Coordinates of C-alpha atoms and ligand atoms in Angstrom, one line a residue:
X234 CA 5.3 108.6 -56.4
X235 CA 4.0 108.7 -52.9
X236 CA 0.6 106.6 -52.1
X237 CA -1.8 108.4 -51.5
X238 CA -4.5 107.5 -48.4
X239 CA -7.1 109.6 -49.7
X240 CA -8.2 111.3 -52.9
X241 CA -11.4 113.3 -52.8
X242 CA -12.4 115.0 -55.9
X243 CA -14.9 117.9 -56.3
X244 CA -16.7 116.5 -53.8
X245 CA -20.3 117.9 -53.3
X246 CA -22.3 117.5 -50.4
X247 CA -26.2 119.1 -50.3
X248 CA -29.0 119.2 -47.7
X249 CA -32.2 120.5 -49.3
X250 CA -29.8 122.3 -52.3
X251 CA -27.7 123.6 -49.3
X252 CA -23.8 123.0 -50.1
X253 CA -22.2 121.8 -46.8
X254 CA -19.8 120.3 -49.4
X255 CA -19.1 122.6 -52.3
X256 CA -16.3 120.7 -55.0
X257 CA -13.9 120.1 -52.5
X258 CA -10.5 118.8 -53.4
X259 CA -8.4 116.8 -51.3
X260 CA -5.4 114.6 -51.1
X261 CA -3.8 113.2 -48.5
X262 CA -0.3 111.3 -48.4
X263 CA 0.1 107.4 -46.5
X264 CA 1.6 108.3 -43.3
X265 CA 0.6 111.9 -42.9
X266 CA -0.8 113.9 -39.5
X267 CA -3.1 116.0 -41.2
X268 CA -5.0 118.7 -39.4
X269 CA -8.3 120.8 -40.5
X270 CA -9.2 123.7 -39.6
X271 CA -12.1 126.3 -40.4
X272 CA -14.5 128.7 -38.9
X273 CA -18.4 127.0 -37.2
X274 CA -20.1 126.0 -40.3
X275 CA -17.2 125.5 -42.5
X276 CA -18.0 122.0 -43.3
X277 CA -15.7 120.0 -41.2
X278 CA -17.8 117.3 -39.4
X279 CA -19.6 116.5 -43.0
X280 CA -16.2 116.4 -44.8
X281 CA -15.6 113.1 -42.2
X282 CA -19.2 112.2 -42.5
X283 CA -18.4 111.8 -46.4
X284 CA -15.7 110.2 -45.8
X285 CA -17.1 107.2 -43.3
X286 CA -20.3 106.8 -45.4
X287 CA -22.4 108.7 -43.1
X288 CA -23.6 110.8 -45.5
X289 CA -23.7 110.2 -49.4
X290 CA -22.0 112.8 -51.6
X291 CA -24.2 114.7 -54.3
X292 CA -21.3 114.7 -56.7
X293 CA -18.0 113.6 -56.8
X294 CA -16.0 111.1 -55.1
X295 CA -13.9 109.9 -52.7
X296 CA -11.4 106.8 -53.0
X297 CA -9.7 105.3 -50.3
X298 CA -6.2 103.4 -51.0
X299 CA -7.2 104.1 -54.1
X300 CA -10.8 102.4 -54.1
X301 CA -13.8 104.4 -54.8
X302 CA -16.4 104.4 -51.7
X303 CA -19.1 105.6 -53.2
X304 CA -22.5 104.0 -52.0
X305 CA -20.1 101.8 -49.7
X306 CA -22.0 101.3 -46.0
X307 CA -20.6 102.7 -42.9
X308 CA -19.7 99.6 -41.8
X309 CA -18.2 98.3 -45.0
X310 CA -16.0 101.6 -45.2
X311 CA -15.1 100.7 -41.7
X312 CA -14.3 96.9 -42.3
X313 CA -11.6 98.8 -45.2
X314 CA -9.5 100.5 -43.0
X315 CA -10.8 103.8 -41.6
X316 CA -11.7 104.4 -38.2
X317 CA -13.4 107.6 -36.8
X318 CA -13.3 109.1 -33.1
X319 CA -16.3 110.6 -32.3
X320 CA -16.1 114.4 -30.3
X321 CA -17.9 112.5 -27.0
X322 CA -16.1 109.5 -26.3
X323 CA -17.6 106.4 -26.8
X324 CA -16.5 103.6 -24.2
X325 CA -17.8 100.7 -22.0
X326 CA -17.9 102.9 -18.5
X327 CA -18.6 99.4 -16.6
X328 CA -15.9 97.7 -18.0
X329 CA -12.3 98.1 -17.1
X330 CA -9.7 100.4 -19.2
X331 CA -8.0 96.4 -20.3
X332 CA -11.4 95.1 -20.8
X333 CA -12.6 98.0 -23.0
X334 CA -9.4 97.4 -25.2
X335 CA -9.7 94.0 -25.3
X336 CA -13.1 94.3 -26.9
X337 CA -11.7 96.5 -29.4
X338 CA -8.9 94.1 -30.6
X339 CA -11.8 92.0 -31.1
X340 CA -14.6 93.6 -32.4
X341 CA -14.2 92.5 -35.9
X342 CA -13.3 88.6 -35.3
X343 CA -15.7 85.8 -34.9
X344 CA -18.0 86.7 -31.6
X345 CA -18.0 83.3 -30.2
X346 CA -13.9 83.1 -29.9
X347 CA -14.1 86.8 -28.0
X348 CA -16.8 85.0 -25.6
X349 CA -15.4 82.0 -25.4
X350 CA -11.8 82.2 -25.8
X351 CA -9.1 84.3 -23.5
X352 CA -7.6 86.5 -25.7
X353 CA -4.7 84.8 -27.9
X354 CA -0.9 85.8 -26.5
X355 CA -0.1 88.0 -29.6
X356 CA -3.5 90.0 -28.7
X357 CA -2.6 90.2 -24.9
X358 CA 0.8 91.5 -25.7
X359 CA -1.0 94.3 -28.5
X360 CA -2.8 95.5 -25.3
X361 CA -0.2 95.7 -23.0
X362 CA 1.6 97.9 -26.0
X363 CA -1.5 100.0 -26.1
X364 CA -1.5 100.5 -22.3
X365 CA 1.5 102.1 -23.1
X366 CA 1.2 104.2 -25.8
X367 CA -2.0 106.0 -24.7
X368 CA -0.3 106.3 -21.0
X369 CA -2.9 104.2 -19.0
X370 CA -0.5 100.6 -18.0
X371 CA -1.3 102.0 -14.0
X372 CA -5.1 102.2 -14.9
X373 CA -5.8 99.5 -16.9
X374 CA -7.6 97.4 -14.1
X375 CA -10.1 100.3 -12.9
X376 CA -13.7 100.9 -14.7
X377 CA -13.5 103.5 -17.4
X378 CA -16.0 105.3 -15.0
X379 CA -13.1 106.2 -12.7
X380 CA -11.2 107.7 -15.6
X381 CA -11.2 111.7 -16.1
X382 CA -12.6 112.7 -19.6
X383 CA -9.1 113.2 -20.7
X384 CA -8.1 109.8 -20.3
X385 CA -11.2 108.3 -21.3
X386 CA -10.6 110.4 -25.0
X387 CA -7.2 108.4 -25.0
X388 CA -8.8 105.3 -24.1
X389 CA -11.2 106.0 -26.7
X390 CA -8.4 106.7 -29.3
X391 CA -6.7 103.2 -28.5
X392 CA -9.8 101.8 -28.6
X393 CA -9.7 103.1 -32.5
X394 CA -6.2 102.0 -32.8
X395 CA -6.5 98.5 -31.7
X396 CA -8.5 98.0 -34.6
X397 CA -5.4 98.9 -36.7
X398 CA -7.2 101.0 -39.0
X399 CA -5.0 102.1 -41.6
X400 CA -6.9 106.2 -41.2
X401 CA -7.9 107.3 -38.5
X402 CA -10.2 110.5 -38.2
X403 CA -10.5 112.5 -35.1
X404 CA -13.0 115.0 -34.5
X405 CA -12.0 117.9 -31.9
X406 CA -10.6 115.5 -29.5
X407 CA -9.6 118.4 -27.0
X408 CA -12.9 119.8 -26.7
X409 CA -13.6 120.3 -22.6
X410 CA -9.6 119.5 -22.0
X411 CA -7.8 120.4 -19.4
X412 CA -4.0 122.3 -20.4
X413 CA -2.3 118.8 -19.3
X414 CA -4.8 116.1 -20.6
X415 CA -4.9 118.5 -23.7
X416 CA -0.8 118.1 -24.3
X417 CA -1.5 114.4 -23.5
X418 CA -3.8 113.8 -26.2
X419 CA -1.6 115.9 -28.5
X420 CA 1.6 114.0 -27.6
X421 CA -0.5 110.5 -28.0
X422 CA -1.6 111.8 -31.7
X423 CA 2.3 112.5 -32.7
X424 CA 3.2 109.3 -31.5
X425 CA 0.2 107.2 -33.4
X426 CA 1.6 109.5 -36.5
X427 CA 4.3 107.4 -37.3
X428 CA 2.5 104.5 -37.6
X429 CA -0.5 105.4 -38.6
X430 CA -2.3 108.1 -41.7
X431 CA -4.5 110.7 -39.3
X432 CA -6.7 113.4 -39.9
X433 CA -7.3 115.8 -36.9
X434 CA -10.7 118.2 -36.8
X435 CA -9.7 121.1 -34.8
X436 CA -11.1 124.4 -33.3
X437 CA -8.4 125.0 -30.8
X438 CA -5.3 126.6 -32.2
X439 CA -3.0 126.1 -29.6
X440 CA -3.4 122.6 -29.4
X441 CA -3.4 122.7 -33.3
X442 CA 0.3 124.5 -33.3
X443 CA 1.4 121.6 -31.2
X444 CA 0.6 118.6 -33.5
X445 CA 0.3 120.3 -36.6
X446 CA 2.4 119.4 -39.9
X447 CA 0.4 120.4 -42.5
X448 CA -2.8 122.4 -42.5
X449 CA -5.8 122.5 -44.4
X450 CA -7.9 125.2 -44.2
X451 CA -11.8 124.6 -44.8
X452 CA -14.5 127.8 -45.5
X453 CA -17.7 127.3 -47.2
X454 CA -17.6 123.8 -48.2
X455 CA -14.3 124.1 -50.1
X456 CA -10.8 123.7 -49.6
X457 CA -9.3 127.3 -48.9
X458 CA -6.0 126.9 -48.0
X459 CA -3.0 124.7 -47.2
X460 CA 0.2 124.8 -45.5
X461 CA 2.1 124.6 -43.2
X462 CA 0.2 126.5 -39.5
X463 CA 2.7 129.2 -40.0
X464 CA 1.5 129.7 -44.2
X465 CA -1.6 129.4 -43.3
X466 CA -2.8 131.6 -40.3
X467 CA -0.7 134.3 -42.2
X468 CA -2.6 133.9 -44.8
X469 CA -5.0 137.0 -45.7
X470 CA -7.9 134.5 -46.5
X471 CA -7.3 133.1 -43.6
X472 CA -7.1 136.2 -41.3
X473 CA -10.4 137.3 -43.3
X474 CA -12.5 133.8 -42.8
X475 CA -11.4 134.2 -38.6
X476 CA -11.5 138.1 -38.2
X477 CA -15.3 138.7 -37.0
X478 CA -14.0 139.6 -33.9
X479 CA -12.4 142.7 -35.1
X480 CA -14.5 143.4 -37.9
X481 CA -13.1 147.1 -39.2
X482 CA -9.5 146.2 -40.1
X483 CA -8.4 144.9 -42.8
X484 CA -6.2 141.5 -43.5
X485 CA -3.4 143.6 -44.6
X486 CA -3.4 145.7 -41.9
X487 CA -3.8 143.3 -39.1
X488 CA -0.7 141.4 -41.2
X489 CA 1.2 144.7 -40.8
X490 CA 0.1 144.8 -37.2
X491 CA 1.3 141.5 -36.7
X492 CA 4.8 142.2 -38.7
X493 CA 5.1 145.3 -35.9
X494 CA 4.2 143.2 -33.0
X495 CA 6.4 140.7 -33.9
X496 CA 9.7 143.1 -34.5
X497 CA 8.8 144.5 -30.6
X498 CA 9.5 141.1 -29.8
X499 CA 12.8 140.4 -32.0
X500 CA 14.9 140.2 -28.6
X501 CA 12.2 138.1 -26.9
X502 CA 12.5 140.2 -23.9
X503 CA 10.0 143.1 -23.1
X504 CA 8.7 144.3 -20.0
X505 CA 5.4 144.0 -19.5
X506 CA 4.5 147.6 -19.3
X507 CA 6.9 148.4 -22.5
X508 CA 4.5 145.7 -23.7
X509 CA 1.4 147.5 -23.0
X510 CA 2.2 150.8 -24.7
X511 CA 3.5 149.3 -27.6
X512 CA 0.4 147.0 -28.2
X513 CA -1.5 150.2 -27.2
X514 CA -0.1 152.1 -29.7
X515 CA -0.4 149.5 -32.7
X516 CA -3.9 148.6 -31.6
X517 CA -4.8 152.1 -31.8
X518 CA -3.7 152.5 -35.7
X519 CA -6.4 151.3 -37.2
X520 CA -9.3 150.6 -34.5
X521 CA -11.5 153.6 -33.5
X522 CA -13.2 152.6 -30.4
X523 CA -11.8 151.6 -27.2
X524 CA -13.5 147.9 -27.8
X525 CA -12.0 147.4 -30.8
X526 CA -8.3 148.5 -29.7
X527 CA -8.8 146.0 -26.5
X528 CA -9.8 143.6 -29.4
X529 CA -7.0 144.0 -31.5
X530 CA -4.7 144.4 -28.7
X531 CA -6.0 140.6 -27.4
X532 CA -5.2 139.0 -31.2
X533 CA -1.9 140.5 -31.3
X534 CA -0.6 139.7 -28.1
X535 CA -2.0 135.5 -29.3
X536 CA 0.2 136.2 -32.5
X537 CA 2.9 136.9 -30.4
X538 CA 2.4 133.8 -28.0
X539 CA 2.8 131.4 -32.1
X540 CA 6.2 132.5 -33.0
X541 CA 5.6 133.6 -35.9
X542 CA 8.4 134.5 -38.2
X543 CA 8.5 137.9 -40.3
X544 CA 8.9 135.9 -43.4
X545 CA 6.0 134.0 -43.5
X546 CA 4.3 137.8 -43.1
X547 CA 6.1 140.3 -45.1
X548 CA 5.7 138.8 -48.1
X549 CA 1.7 138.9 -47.9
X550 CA 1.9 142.9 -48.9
X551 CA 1.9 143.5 -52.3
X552 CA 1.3 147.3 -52.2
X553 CA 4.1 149.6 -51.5
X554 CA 1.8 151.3 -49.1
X555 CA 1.6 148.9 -46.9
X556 CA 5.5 147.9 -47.3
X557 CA 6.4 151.3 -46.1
X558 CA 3.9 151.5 -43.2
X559 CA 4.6 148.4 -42.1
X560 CA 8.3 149.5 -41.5
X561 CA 7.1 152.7 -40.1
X562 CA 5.2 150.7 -37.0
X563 CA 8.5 148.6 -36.7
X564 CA 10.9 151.0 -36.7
X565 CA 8.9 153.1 -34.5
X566 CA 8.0 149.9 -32.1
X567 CA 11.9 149.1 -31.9
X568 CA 12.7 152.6 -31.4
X569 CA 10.6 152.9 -28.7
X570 CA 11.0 150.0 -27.0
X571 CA 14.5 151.5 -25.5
X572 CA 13.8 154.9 -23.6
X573 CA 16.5 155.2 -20.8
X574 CA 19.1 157.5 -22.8
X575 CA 21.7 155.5 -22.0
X576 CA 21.1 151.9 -23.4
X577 CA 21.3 151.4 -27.3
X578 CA 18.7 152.9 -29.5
X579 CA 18.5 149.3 -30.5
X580 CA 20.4 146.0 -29.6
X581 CA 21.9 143.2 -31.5
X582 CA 19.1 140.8 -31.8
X583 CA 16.7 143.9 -32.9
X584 CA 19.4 145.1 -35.2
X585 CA 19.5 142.1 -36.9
X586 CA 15.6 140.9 -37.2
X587 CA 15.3 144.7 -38.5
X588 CA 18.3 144.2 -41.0
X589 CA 16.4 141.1 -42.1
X590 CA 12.9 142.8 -42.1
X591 CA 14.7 145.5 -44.5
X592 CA 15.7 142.6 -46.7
X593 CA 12.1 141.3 -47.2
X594 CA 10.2 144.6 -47.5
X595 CA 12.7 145.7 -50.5
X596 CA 12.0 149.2 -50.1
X597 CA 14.5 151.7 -51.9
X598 CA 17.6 152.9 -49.3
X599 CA 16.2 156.1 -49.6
X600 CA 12.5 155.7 -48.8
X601 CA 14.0 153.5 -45.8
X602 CA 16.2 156.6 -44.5
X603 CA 13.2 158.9 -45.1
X604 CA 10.7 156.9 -42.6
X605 CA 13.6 156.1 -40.0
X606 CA 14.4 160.3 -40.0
X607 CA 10.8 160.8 -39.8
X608 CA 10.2 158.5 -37.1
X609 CA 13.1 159.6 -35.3
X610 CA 12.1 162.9 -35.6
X611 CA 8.6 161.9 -33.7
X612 CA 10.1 159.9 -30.8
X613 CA 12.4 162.8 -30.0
X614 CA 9.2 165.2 -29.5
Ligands
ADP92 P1 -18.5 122.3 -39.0 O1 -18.3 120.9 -38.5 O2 -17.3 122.8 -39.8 O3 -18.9 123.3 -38.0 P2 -20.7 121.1 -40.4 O4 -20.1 120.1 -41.3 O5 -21.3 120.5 -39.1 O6 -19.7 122.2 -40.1 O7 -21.9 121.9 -41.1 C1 -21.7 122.6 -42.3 C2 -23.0 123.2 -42.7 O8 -23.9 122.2 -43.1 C3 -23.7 124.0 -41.6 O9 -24.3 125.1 -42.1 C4 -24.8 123.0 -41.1 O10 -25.9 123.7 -40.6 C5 -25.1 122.3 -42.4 N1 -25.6 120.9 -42.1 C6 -24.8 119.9 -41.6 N2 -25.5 118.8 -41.5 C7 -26.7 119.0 -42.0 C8 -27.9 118.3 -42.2 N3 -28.0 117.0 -41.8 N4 -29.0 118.9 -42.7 C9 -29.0 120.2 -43.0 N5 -27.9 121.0 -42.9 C10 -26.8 120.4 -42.4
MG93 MG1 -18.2 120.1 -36.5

């Protein structure tokens, strides 16, 4: 059996009889990147506050390496092994990036030898490996002032690692990031992933797509789903939770939407303007304003930019409805995405993501040849 880090169970968190925490379930593998997700309000920064002793729970627990924290102290709960990154970073601005570090390495040793004493060999050389790993070696003799907040959030996180905490918990640590310093950040988390158990708060996806493993969603306090990003923003609860924006449509159809979108696409080349009318068109199946359809037009074309594959969507409809409409966009988005009457109705990528579209949808043959004539027939008007 794996060890686990972290076992939280029905864990209940209340303010004045509000849940913020409502018997959440957790469990987290040594070792794993872990990222956690959820709509404003969800519950995400009092999950960590439960965690780091910041806040009591009402009910339940939560053990660490298999020790129960309850009524623990912040600091104690730090002393054991878990150390939290704050969303504004936290360092010594008139001290220098080597300095700042060095006070880290420290902080939980005897004060007088960190006054005192230079810092022992083996610590010296953990810094210089720091340096490293968080991508500041050139900067490590300017003031933490001179830094940009991008590296000052990776200064900050090897701050939190040079205390070798065995979890670390970091709370929306791209916030305010540029594209770059953002990838940096990411690419620093990945690395301190395979020595280290992390948990990762996060509002923006992209950034999530590029570190994620597996994904917990929170909503309301409670756990409500987990997977991998792909499972999980495909998920109908999901899509539900994160749709405000486009408030009319349903989570099946935007999932049929999507699973159009996505055929378009098969041969990962479309002109722009093909682009436009077929996003157009889908947009306009369900929406009935012109706001909405911009709306809808604006989530599809993010689907398009995950990758998402047509298996992790297909199998979400359960009513043969919405089986047989959902081929009936695809075909038609395929079709349609060829005009000149010379090229191939269809190419060979396109006839082989449709083949394997056909596969998953499991419609009869003759339902299938009944929406393809009918679609045909449309096209040719
Ligand atoms: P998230 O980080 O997911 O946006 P939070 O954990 O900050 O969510 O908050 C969850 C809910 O709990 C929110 O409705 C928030 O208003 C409420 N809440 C958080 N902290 C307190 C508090 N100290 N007192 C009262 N309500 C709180
Ligand atoms: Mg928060």
């Amino acid at each position: 059996m794996t060890e686990k880090i972290l076992e939280i169970e029905d864990l209940t968190v209340a303010f004045d009889g509000f849940k913020a925490i409502n018997q959440l379930n957790f469990s987290m593998d040594a070792g794993e990147l872990r990222t956690i997700i959820g709509p404003n309000g969800a519950g995400k920064t009092t999950f960590l506050d439960a965690i780091t002793g910041k806040v009591q729970p009402t009910k339940g627990q939560v053990r660490f390496k298999g020790r129960n924290l309850r009524r623990l102290s912040e600091h104690k709960i730090s002393r054991l092994g878990i150390g939290r990154k704050f969303q504004t970073p936290r360092v010594y601005l008139n001290l220098t990036v080597r300095e700042n570090l060095d006070l880290a390495c420290n902080r939980n040793k005897n004060v007088l030898a960190t006054l005192f004493q230079k810092p022992p060999a083996r610590d010296r050389g953990h810094v210089g490996g720091l340096l490293e790993t968080i991508g500041l070696t050139a900067k490590a003799n300017l003031k933490a002032d001179l830094l940009s907040h991008g590296e000052k959030q990776r200064l900050e996180i090897g701050m939190l690692v040079a205390q070798s905490p065995d979890l670390l918990l970091v709370d929306e640590p791209v916030a305010g990031l540029t594209d770059e310093e953002t990838e940096n950040v990411g690419a620093l988390l990945i690395a301190l992933a395979e020595s280290h158990s992390i948990i990762v708060i996060e509002h923006d996806m992209e950034f999530v797509r590029q570190i994620a493993r597996k994904v917990t969603v929170l909503h309301q306090g409670s756990v409500l789903c987990e997977g991998t990003m792909d499972e999980v923003q495909n998920d109908p609860r999901v899509i539900e939770v994160y749709l405000g924006e486009v408030p009319t449509i349903t989570p099946q159809q935007m999932i049929i939407l999507r699973i159009a979108a996505t055929m378009a696409w098969s041969d990962g080349n479309l002109a722009p303007e093909e682009a436009e009318v077929i996003l157009s068109r889908l947009s306009r199946q369900f929406a009935t304003d012109s706001q909405q359809q911009e709306q809808l037009k604006e989530e599809l074309q993010n689907h398009l930019t995950q990758n998402a594959k047509i298996e992790s969507l297909v199998p979400q409809l359960e009513e043969v409805e919405d089986r047989q409409l959902a081929l009936r966009l695809s075909y038609e988005a395929i079709a349609s995405s060829r005009r000149t009457p010379n090229e191939p109705a269809i190419n060979e990528e396109e006839a082989t993501a449709y083949q394997r579209l056909l596969e998953l949808l499991d419609l009869p043959p003759e339902v299938v040849q009944q929406i393809e004539a009918e679609v045909a027939a449309e096209l040719r008007r």
